Coordinates of N, CA and C in Angstrom, one line a residue:
X118 N 0.8 -1.2 0.0 CA 0.0 0.0 0.0 C 0.8 1.3 0.0
X119 N 2.0 1.2 0.7 CA 2.8 2.4 0.8 C 3.4 2.8 -0.5
X120 N 3.9 1.9 -1.4 CA 4.4 2.3 -2.7 C 3.3 2.9 -3.5
X121 N 2.0 2.4 -3.4 CA 1.0 3.0 -4.2 C 0.7 4.4 -3.8
X122 N 0.8 4.7 -2.5 CA 0.6 6.1 -2.1 C 1.7 7.0 -2.7
X123 N 2.9 6.5 -2.9 CA 4.0 7.4 -3.4 C 3.7 7.7 -4.9
X124 N 2.9 6.9 -5.6 CA 2.6 7.1 -7.0 C 1.8 8.4 -7.2
X125 N 1.1 8.8 -6.1 CA 0.3 10.1 -6.2 C 1.3 11.2 -6.4
X126 N 1.1 12.1 -7.4 CA 2.1 13.1 -7.7 C 2.4 14.1 -6.5
X127 N 1.3 14.4 -5.8 CA 1.5 15.3 -4.7 C 2.3 14.6 -3.6
X128 N 2.0 13.4 -3.3 CA 2.7 12.6 -2.3 C 4.2 12.4 -2.7
X129 N 4.4 12.1 -4.0 CA 5.8 12.0 -4.5 C 6.6 13.2 -4.3
X130 N 6.0 14.4 -4.6 CA 6.6 15.6 -4.4 C 7.0 15.9 -2.9
X131 N 6.1 15.5 -2.0 CA 6.3 15.7 -0.6 C 7.4 14.8 -0.1
X132 N 7.5 13.5 -0.7 CA 8.5 12.6 -0.3 C 9.9 13.1 -0.8
X133 N 9.9 13.6 -2.0 CA 11.2 14.2 -2.5 C 11.6 15.4 -1.6
X134 N 10.7 16.2 -1.2 CA 11.0 17.3 -0.4 C 11.5 16.8 1.0
X135 N 10.8 15.7 1.5 CA 11.2 15.2 2.8 C 12.7 14.7 2.8
X136 N 13.1 14.1 1.6 CA 14.5 13.6 1.5 C 15.4 14.8 1.5
X137 N 15.1 15.8 0.7 CA 16.0 17.0 0.7 C 16.1 17.7 2.0
X138 N 15.0 17.9 2.7 CA 15.0 18.5 4.0 C 15.7 17.7 5.0
X139 N 15.4 16.4 5.0 CA 16.1 15.5 5.9 C 17.6 15.5 5.8
X140 N 18.1 15.5 4.6 CA 19.5 15.6 4.4 C 20.1 17.0 4.8
X141 N 19.4 18.0 4.4 CA 19.8 19.4 4.6 C 19.9 19.7 6.1
X142 N 18.8 19.4 6.8 CA 18.7 19.7 8.2 C 19.8 18.9 9.1
X143 N 20.1 17.8 8.6 CA 21.2 17.0 9.2 C 22.5 17.5 9.0
X144 N 22.9 17.8 7.8 CA 24.2 18.4 7.4 C 24.4 19.7 8.1
X145 N 23.4 20.6 8.1 CA 23.5 21.9 8.7 C 23.5 21.9 10.2
X146 N 23.2 20.8 10.8 CA 23.3 20.7 12.3 C 24.4 19.8 12.8
X147 N 25.5 20.4 13.2 CA 26.7 19.6 13.6 C 26.4 18.7 14.8
X148 N 25.3 19.1 15.6 CA 24.9 18.2 16.7 C 24.4 16.8 16.3
X149 N 24.2 16.7 14.9 CA 23.7 15.4 14.4 C 24.8 14.4 14.2
X150 N 26.1 14.9 14.1 CA 27.2 14.0 13.8 C 28.4 14.2 14.6
X151 N 28.7 15.4 15.0 CA 30.0 15.7 15.8 C 30.0 14.9 17.1
X152 N 28.9 14.8 17.9 CA 29.0 14.1 19.2 C 29.3 12.6 19.0
X153 N 28.8 12.0 18.0 CA 29.0 10.6 17.7 C 30.4 10.3 17.3
X154 N 30.9 11.1 16.3 CA 32.3 11.0 15.9 C 33.3 11.2 17.0
X155 N 33.0 12.2 17.8 CA 34.0 12.5 18.9 C 34.0 11.4 19.9
X156 N 32.8 10.9 20.3 CA 32.8 9.8 21.3 C 33.3 8.5 20.7
X157 N 33.1 8.3 19.4 CA 33.6 7.1 18.8 C 35.1 7.1 18.7
X158 N 35.7 8.3 18.5 CA 37.2 8.4 18.5 C 37.7 8.2 19.9
X159 N 37.1 8.8 20.8 CA 37.7 8.7 22.2 C 37.5 7.3 22.8
X160 N 36.3 6.7 22.5 CA 36.0 5.4 23.0 C 36.5 4.3 22.2
X161 N 37.2 4.6 21.1 CA 37.7 3.5 20.1 C 36.6 2.6 19.7
X162 N 35.4 3.2 19.4 CA 34.3 2.4 18.8 C 34.7 1.9 17.4
X163 N 34.2 0.7 17.1 CA 34.4 0.1 15.8 C 33.4 0.9 14.9
X164 N 33.7 0.7 13.6 CA 32.8 1.4 12.6 C 31.4 0.8 12.7
X165 N 31.3 -0.5 12.9 CA 29.9 -1.1 13.1 C 29.2 -0.5 14.3
X166 N 29.9 -0.4 15.4 CA 29.3 0.1 16.6 C 28.9 1.6 16.4
X167 N 29.8 2.3 15.8 CA 29.5 3.8 15.6 C 28.3 3.9 14.7
X168 N 28.2 3.1 13.6 CA 27.0 3.2 12.8 C 25.8 2.8 13.5
X169 N 25.9 1.8 14.3 CA 24.7 1.3 15.0 C 24.2 2.3 16.0
X170 N 25.1 2.9 16.8 CA 24.7 3.9 17.8 C 24.1 5.1 17.1
X171 N 24.7 5.5 16.0 CA 24.2 6.7 15.3 C 22.8 6.4 14.7
X172 N 22.6 5.3 14.1 CA 21.3 4.9 13.5 C 20.3 4.8 14.6
X173 N 20.6 4.2 15.7 CA 19.6 4.1 16.8 C 19.2 5.5 17.3
X174 N 20.1 6.4 17.5 CA 19.8 7.7 18.0 C 19.1 8.5 16.9
X175 N 19.4 8.3 15.6 CA 18.7 9.0 14.6 C 17.3 8.6 14.5
X176 N 17.0 7.3 14.6 CA 15.6 6.8 14.6 C 14.8 7.3 15.8
X177 N 15.5 7.4 17.0 CA 14.8 7.9 18.1 C 14.5 9.4 17.9
X178 N 15.4 10.1 17.3 CA 15.3 11.5 17.0 C 14.1 11.8 16.1
X179 N 13.9 11.0 15.1 CA 12.8 11.2 14.2 C 11.5 10.7 14.8
X180 N 11.6 9.5 15.5 CA 10.3 8.9 16.1 C 9.6 9.8 17.0
X181 N 10.3 10.6 17.8 CA 9.6 11.5 18.8 C 8.8 12.5 18.1
X182 N 9.3 13.1 17.0 CA 8.5 14.1 16.3 C 7.4 13.4 15.5
X183 N 7.6 12.2 15.0 CA 6.5 11.5 14.2 C 5.4 11.3 15.2
X184 N 5.6 10.8 16.4 CA 4.6 10.4 17.3 C 3.8 11.7 17.7
X185 N 4.5 12.8 18.0 CA 3.8 14.0 18.3 C 3.0 14.6 17.1
X186 N 3.6 14.5 15.9 CA 2.9 14.9 14.8 C 1.6 14.1 14.5
X187 N 1.7 12.8 14.7 CA 0.5 11.9 14.5 C -0.6 12.3 15.5
X188 N -0.2 12.5 16.8 CA -1.1 12.8 17.8 C -1.8 14.2 17.5
X189 N -1.0 15.1 17.0 CA -1.5 16.4 16.7 C -2.5 16.4 15.5
X190 N -2.2 15.6 14.5 CA -3.1 15.4 13.3 C -4.4 14.7 13.8
X191 N -4.3 13.6 14.6 CA -5.4 12.9 15.0 C -6.4 13.8 15.9
X192 N -5.7 14.6 16.7 CA -6.5 15.4 17.6 C -6.9 16.8 17.1
X193 N -6.4 17.1 15.9 CA -6.7 18.3 15.3 C -6.1 19.5 16.0
X194 N -5.0 19.3 16.6 CA -4.3 20.3 17.4 C -3.7 21.4 16.4
X195 N -3.9 22.6 16.8 CA -3.3 23.7 16.0 C -1.8 23.6 15.8
X196 N -1.3 23.9 14.6 CA 0.1 23.7 14.3 C 1.0 24.5 15.2
X197 N 0.5 25.7 15.6 CA 1.3 26.6 16.4 C 1.5 25.9 17.8
X198 N 0.6 25.2 18.3 CA 0.8 24.5 19.6 C 1.8 23.4 19.4
X199 N 1.8 22.7 18.3 CA 2.7 21.6 18.0 C 4.1 22.2 17.9
X200 N 4.2 23.3 17.2 CA 5.5 24.0 17.0 C 6.1 24.5 18.4
X201 N 5.2 24.9 19.3 CA 5.6 25.4 20.6 C 6.1 24.2 21.4
X202 N 5.5 23.1 21.3 CA 5.9 21.9 22.0 C 7.3 21.4 21.5
X203 N 7.4 21.4 20.2 CA 8.7 21.1 19.5 C 9.8 22.0 19.9
X204 N 9.5 23.3 20.1 CA 10.5 24.2 20.5 C 11.0 24.0 21.9
X205 N 10.0 23.6 22.8 CA 10.4 23.3 24.2 C 11.2 22.0 24.2
X206 N 10.9 21.0 23.4 CA 11.7 19.8 23.3 C 13.1 20.1 22.8
X207 N 13.2 21.1 21.9 CA 14.5 21.4 21.4 C 15.4 22.1 22.5
X208 N 14.8 22.9 23.3 CA 15.5 23.5 24.4 C 16.0 22.5 25.4
X209 N 15.1 21.6 25.7 CA 15.5 20.5 26.7 C 16.6 19.6 26.1
X210 N 16.5 19.3 24.9 CA 17.5 18.4 24.2 C 18.9 19.1 24.2
X211 N 18.8 20.4 23.9 CA 20.1 21.2 23.8 C 20.8 21.2 25.2
X212 N 20.0 21.5 26.2 CA 20.6 21.6 27.5 C 21.1 20.2 28.0
X213 N 20.3 19.2 27.6 CA 20.8 17.8 27.9 C 22.1 17.5 27.3
X214 N 22.3 18.0 26.0 CA 23.5 17.8 25.3 C 24.6 18.5 26.0
X215 N 24.4 19.7 26.5 CA 25.4 20.5 27.2 C 25.7 19.7 28.5
X216 N 24.7 19.2 29.2 CA 25.0 18.5 30.5 C 25.7 17.2 30.3
X217 N 25.3 16.4 29.3 CA 26.0 15.2 29.0 C 27.5 15.4 28.6
X218 N 27.7 16.4 27.8 CA 29.0 16.8 27.3 C 29.9 17.3 28.4
X219 N 29.3 18.1 29.3 CA 30.1 18.6 30.4 C 30.5 17.5 31.4
X220 N 29.5 16.6 31.7 CA 29.8 15.5 32.6 C 30.9 14.6 32.0
X221 N 30.8 14.4 30.7 CA 31.7 13.5 30.0 C 33.1 14.1 30.0
X222 N 33.2 15.5 29.8 CA 34.4 16.2 29.8 C 35.1 16.1 31.2
X223 N 34.3 16.4 32.2 CA 34.8 16.4 33.6 C 35.4 15.0 33.9
X224 N 34.6 13.9 33.5 CA 35.1 12.6 33.8 C 36.4 12.3 33.0
X225 N 36.5 12.8 31.7 CA 37.6 12.6 30.9 C 38.9 13.3 31.5
X226 N 38.7 14.5 32.0 CA 39.8 15.2 32.6 C 40.3 14.5 33.9
X227 N 39.4 14.0 34.7 CA 39.7 13.3 35.9 C 40.5 12.0 35.5
X228 N 40.0 11.3 34.5 CA 40.6 10.1 34.1 C 42.0 10.3 33.6
X229 N 42.2 11.4 32.8 CA 43.5 11.8 32.3 C 44.5 12.1 33.5
X230 N 44.0 12.8 34.4 CA 44.8 13.2 35.6 C 45.2 11.9 36.4
X231 N 44.3 11.0 36.5 CA 44.6 9.8 37.2 C 45.6 9.0 36.5
X232 N 45.5 8.9 35.2 CA 46.5 8.1 34.4 C 47.9 8.8 34.6
X233 N 47.9 10.1 34.6 CA 49.2 10.8 34.7 C 49.8 10.5 36.1
X234 N 49.0 10.5 37.2 CA 49.5 10.3 38.5 C 49.9 8.8 38.8
X235 N 49.0 7.9 38.3 CA 49.3 6.5 38.5 C 50.5 6.0 37.7
X236 N 50.7 6.5 36.5 CA 51.8 6.1 35.7 C 51.7 4.7 35.1
X237 N 51.3 3.8 35.9 CA 51.2 2.4 35.5 C 50.2 1.7 36.3
X238 N 49.7 0.5 35.8 CA 48.8 -0.3 36.5 C 49.5 -1.5 37.2
X239 N 49.2 -1.8 38.4 CA 49.8 -3.0 39.1 C 49.7 -4.2 38.3
X240 N 50.7 -5.1 38.3 CA 50.6 -6.3 37.4 C 49.9 -7.4 38.1
X241 N 49.6 -7.3 39.4 CA 49.0 -8.4 40.2 C 47.5 -8.2 40.4
X242 N 46.8 -7.7 39.4 CA 45.4 -7.4 39.6 C 44.6 -8.6 39.2
X243 N 45.2 -9.7 38.9 CA 44.4 -11.0 38.6 C 44.3 -11.2 37.1
X244 N 43.6 -12.3 36.8 CA 43.5 -12.7 35.4 C 42.2 -12.2 34.8
X245 N 41.2 -11.7 35.6 CA 40.0 -11.3 35.1 C 40.2 -10.0 34.3
X246 N 39.7 -10.0 33.0 CA 40.0 -8.8 32.2 C 38.7 -8.4 31.4
X247 N 38.7 -7.1 31.1 CA 37.7 -6.5 30.3 C 38.3 -6.3 28.9
X248 N 37.4 -6.0 28.0 CA 37.9 -5.7 26.6 C 37.3 -4.4 26.2
X249 N 38.1 -3.6 25.5 CA 37.5 -2.4 24.9 C 36.8 -2.7 23.6
X250 N 36.4 -1.7 22.9 CA 35.6 -1.9 21.7 C 36.4 -2.5 20.6
X251 N 37.7 -2.3 20.6 CA 38.5 -2.9 19.6 C 38.9 -4.3 19.9
X252 N 38.5 -4.9 21.0 CA 38.8 -6.2 21.4 C 40.1 -6.3 22.2
X253 N 40.8 -5.2 22.5 CA 42.0 -5.2 23.3 C 41.6 -5.5 24.7
X254 N 42.5 -6.3 25.4 CA 42.2 -6.6 26.8 C 42.6 -5.4 27.7
X255 N 41.7 -5.2 28.8 CA 41.9 -4.1 29.7 C 41.9 -4.6 31.1
X256 N 42.9 -4.1 31.9 CA 43.0 -4.6 33.3 C 41.9 -3.9 34.1
X257 N 41.2 -4.7 35.0 CA 40.2 -4.1 35.9 C 40.9 -3.1 36.8
X258 N 40.3 -2.0 37.1 CA 40.8 -1.0 38.0 C 41.7 0.0 37.3
X259 N 42.0 -0.2 36.0 CA 42.8 0.7 35.3 C 42.0 1.8 34.7
X260 N 42.6 2.9 34.2 CA 41.8 4.0 33.6 C 41.1 3.4 32.4
X261 N 41.7 2.4 31.7 CA 41.1 1.9 30.5 C 39.8 1.2 30.8
X262 N 39.7 0.6 32.0 CA 38.5 -0.1 32.4 C 37.4 0.9 32.5
X263 N 37.7 2.1 33.0 CA 36.7 3.2 33.1 C 36.3 3.6 31.8
X264 N 37.2 3.6 30.8 CA 36.8 4.0 29.4 C 35.9 2.9 28.8
X265 N 36.2 1.7 29.1 CA 35.3 0.6 28.6 C 33.9 0.8 29.2
X266 N 33.8 1.2 30.5 CA 32.5 1.4 31.1 C 31.8 2.6 30.5
X267 N 32.6 3.6 30.2 CA 32.0 4.8 29.5 C 31.4 4.5 28.2
X268 N 32.0 3.5 27.5 CA 31.5 3.2 26.2 C 30.2 2.5 26.2
X269 N 29.8 2.1 27.4 CA 28.5 1.4 27.6 C 27.4 2.5 27.9
X270 N 27.7 3.5 28.8 CA 26.7 4.4 29.2 C 26.6 5.6 28.2
X271 N 27.7 5.9 27.5 CA 27.7 7.1 26.6 C 26.7 7.0 25.5
X272 N 26.6 5.8 24.8 CA 25.6 5.7 23.7 C 24.2 5.9 24.3
X273 N 23.9 5.3 25.5 CA 22.5 5.5 26.0 C 22.2 6.9 26.4
X274 N 23.2 7.6 26.9 CA 23.1 9.1 27.1 C 22.7 9.8 25.9
X275 N 23.5 9.5 24.8 CA 23.2 10.2 23.5 C 21.8 9.8 23.0
X276 N 21.4 8.6 23.2 CA 20.1 8.1 22.7 C 19.0 8.9 23.4
X277 N 19.1 9.1 24.7 CA 18.1 9.9 25.5 C 18.0 11.3 25.0
X278 N 19.2 11.9 24.8 CA 19.2 13.3 24.3 C 18.5 13.4 22.9
X279 N 18.8 12.5 22.0 CA 18.2 12.6 20.7 C 16.7 12.2 20.7
X280 N 16.3 11.4 21.7 CA 14.9 11.1 21.8 C 14.1 12.3 22.1
X281 N 14.7 13.2 22.9 CA 14.1 14.5 23.2 C 14.2 15.5 22.1
X282 N 15.2 15.4 21.3 CA 15.5 16.3 20.3 C 14.5 16.3 19.1
X283 N 13.8 17.4 18.8 CA 12.8 17.4 17.7 C 13.4 17.6 16.3
X284 N 12.7 17.1 15.3 CA 13.0 17.3 13.9 C 12.1 18.5 13.5
X285 N 12.6 19.7 13.7 CA 11.8 20.9 13.5 C 11.0 21.0 12.2
X286 N 11.6 20.7 11.1 CA 10.8 20.9 9.8 C 9.8 19.7 9.5
X287 N 9.9 18.6 10.2 CA 9.1 17.5 9.9 C 7.6 17.7 10.0
X288 N 7.1 18.2 11.1 CA 5.6 18.3 11.3 C 5.0 19.5 10.5
X289 N 5.5 20.7 10.6 CA 4.8 21.8 9.9 C 5.0 21.8 8.3
X290 N 6.2 21.3 7.9 CA 6.5 21.4 6.5 C 6.1 20.1 5.7
X291 N 6.0 19.0 6.4 CA 5.8 17.7 5.7 C 4.6 17.0 6.2
X292 N 4.4 16.7 7.5 CA 3.4 15.8 8.0 C 2.0 16.5 7.8
X293 N 1.9 17.7 8.2 CA 0.6 18.4 8.0 C 0.1 18.5 6.6
X294 N 1.0 18.9 5.6 CA 0.6 18.9 4.2 C 0.3 17.5 3.7
X295 N 1.0 16.5 4.2 CA 0.7 15.1 3.7 C -0.6 14.7 4.2
X296 N -1.0 15.2 5.4 CA -2.3 14.7 6.0 C -3.5 15.2 5.1
X297 N -3.3 16.2 4.3 CA -4.4 16.7 3.4 C -4.5 15.7 2.2
X298 N -3.5 14.9 2.0 CA -3.5 14.0 0.9 C -4.2 12.6 1.3
X299 N -3.5 12.0 2.3 CA -4.0 10.7 2.8 C -3.2 10.2 3.9
X300 N -3.7 9.3 4.8 CA -2.9 8.7 5.9 C -1.6 8.0 5.3
X301 N -1.8 7.4 4.2 CA -0.6 6.7 3.6 C 0.5 7.7 3.2
X302 N 0.0 8.9 2.8 CA 1.0 9.9 2.4 C 1.8 10.4 3.6
X303 N 1.1 10.5 4.8 CA 1.8 10.8 6.0 C 2.9 9.8 6.3
X304 N 2.5 8.5 6.2 CA 3.5 7.4 6.5 C 4.6 7.5 5.5
X305 N 4.3 7.7 4.2 CA 5.4 7.7 3.2 C 6.3 8.9 3.5
X306 N 5.8 10.1 3.8 CA 6.6 11.2 4.0 C 7.5 11.0 5.3
X307 N 6.9 10.5 6.3 CA 7.7 10.3 7.6 C 8.8 9.3 7.3
X308 N 8.5 8.2 6.5 CA 9.5 7.2 6.2 C 10.6 7.8 5.4
X309 N 10.3 8.6 4.4 CA 11.3 9.2 3.5 C 12.2 10.1 4.3
X310 N 11.6 10.9 5.2 CA 12.4 11.8 6.1 C 13.3 11.0 7.0
X311 N 12.8 10.0 7.6 CA 13.6 9.1 8.5 C 14.8 8.5 7.8
X312 N 14.5 7.9 6.7 CA 15.6 7.3 5.9 C 16.7 8.3 5.5
X313 N 16.3 9.4 5.0 CA 17.2 10.5 4.6 C 18.0 11.0 5.8
X314 N 17.3 11.2 6.9 CA 18.0 11.8 8.1 C 19.0 10.8 8.7
X315 N 18.6 9.5 8.9 CA 19.4 8.5 9.5 C 20.6 8.2 8.6
X316 N 20.3 8.0 7.3 CA 21.4 7.7 6.4 C 22.5 8.8 6.3
X317 N 22.0 10.1 6.3 CA 23.0 11.2 6.3 C 23.8 11.2 7.6
X318 N 23.1 11.0 8.7 CA 23.8 11.0 10.0 C 24.9 9.9 10.0
X319 N 24.6 8.7 9.6 CA 25.6 7.6 9.6 C 26.7 7.9 8.7
X320 N 26.4 8.4 7.4 CA 27.5 8.7 6.5 C 28.4 9.8 7.0
X321 N 27.8 10.9 7.6 CA 28.6 12.0 8.1 C 29.5 11.6 9.3
X322 N 28.9 10.8 10.2 CA 29.6 10.3 11.3 C 30.8 9.4 10.9
X323 N 30.6 8.5 10.1 CA 31.6 7.6 9.6 C 32.7 8.3 8.9
X324 N 32.4 9.3 8.1 CA 33.4 10.1 7.4 C 34.2 10.9 8.4
X325 N 33.5 11.5 9.3 CA 34.2 12.3 10.3 C 35.1 11.4 11.2
X326 N 34.6 10.3 11.6 CA 35.4 9.3 12.4 C 36.6 8.9 11.6
X327 N 36.5 8.6 10.3 CA 37.7 8.3 9.5 C 38.7 9.4 9.5
X328 N 38.2 10.6 9.4 CA 39.1 11.8 9.4 C 39.8 11.9 10.8
X329 N 39.1 11.7 11.9 CA 39.7 11.8 13.2 C 40.8 10.7 13.4
X330 N 40.6 9.6 12.8 CA 41.5 8.5 12.9 C 42.9 8.8 12.3
X331 N 42.8 9.6 11.2 CA 44.1 10.0 10.5 C 44.9 10.9 11.3
X332 N 44.2 11.8 12.1 CA 44.9 12.9 12.8 C 45.3 12.3 14.2
X333 N 46.6 12.2 14.5 CA 47.0 11.7 15.8 C 48.0 12.7 16.4
X334 N 47.7 13.3 17.5 CA 48.6 14.2 18.2 C 48.9 13.6 19.6
X335 N 50.1 13.0 19.7 CA 50.5 12.2 20.9 C 50.2 12.9 22.2
X336 N 50.5 14.1 22.4 CA 50.3 14.8 23.7 C 48.9 15.1 24.0
X337 N 48.0 15.0 23.0 CA 46.6 15.4 23.1 C 45.8 14.1 23.3
X338 N 46.4 13.0 22.9 CA 45.6 11.7 22.9 C 45.0 11.4 24.2
X339 N 45.8 11.6 25.3 CA 45.4 11.3 26.6 C 44.1 12.1 27.1
X340 N 43.9 13.2 26.4 CA 42.7 14.0 26.7 C 41.5 13.7 25.7
X341 N 41.5 12.6 25.1 CA 40.5 12.3 24.1 C 39.1 12.3 24.6
X342 N 38.8 11.7 25.7 CA 37.5 11.7 26.3 C 37.1 13.1 26.7
X343 N 38.0 13.8 27.3 CA 37.7 15.2 27.8 C 37.4 16.1 26.6
X344 N 38.1 16.0 25.5 CA 37.9 16.8 24.3 C 36.6 16.4 23.6
X345 N 36.3 15.1 23.7 CA 35.0 14.6 23.1 C 33.8 15.2 23.9
X346 N 34.0 15.3 25.2 CA 32.9 15.9 26.0 C 32.7 17.3 25.7
X347 N 33.9 18.0 25.6 CA 33.8 19.5 25.2 C 33.1 19.7 23.9
X348 N 33.4 18.8 22.9 CA 32.8 18.9 21.6 C 31.3 18.7 21.7
X349 N 30.9 17.7 22.5 CA 29.4 17.5 22.7 C 28.8 18.7 23.3
X350 N 29.4 19.2 24.4 CA 28.8 20.4 25.1 C 28.8 21.6 24.1
X351 N 29.8 21.8 23.3 CA 29.8 22.9 22.4 C 28.7 22.8 21.4
X352 N 28.4 21.6 20.9 CA 27.3 21.4 20.0 C 25.9 21.8 20.7
X353 N 25.8 21.4 21.9 CA 24.6 21.8 22.7 C 24.5 23.3 22.8
X354 N 25.6 24.0 23.1 CA 25.6 25.4 23.2 C 25.2 26.1 21.9
X355 N 25.7 25.5 20.8 CA 25.4 26.1 19.5 C 23.9 26.0 19.2
X356 N 23.3 24.9 19.6 CA 21.8 24.7 19.5 C 21.1 25.7 20.4
X357 N 21.5 25.9 21.6 CA 20.9 26.9 22.5 C 21.0 28.3 21.9
X358 N 22.1 28.6 21.2 CA 22.3 29.9 20.6 C 21.5 30.1 19.3
X359 N 20.9 29.0 18.9 CA 20.1 29.0 17.6 C 20.9 28.9 16.4
X360 N 22.1 28.4 16.5 CA 23.0 28.2 15.3 C 22.9 26.8 14.7

């Protein structure tokens, strides 16, 4: 049924617009890819893990706005009220991004300081070992074990942030016009926007991650997590500033 809806000229035009807007709003918003690339570099995430975390957060990002848009359409809620709710969600998501980034940066600086003070990890910590995302063994109690733990909670923190984050153009520019065509048109437009947004996010993140991997500055490497946190917080501040 969905492909048949796309055959409608008006629906096809809306879907094409959804793809263009989805790609454009993602590329123009560094908060859609910089946090993932920075955390992936600091946490040594594999390409598969990076793509998976990015895709999951992207889907959550779109799903929140789709649900609100569907509720608004079904209830006949005025579009200005929906836009007001989306603006509020945007503010909450931006400050969450600042908070997560700041906490991550503080943890990163403390971890770097600990590594510098400790110098080395005792050799008699036992045979039980953790592994980082690259499969390298990590000694329990070492700074690297903390990094392995951070690689577990950091993706969930980003997911929660992006779940709150609205897709500003989706509802007023796409879902409401599609609702005047048919329910299937709304589904088609939402799907087109989601695919374009998530795909663009994954491609941008993997490209940026590859670029980060080429640049290695020895004296800065130990501050990888702290710098990643600062990058995440900076993206949140840019959103707060309306940039």
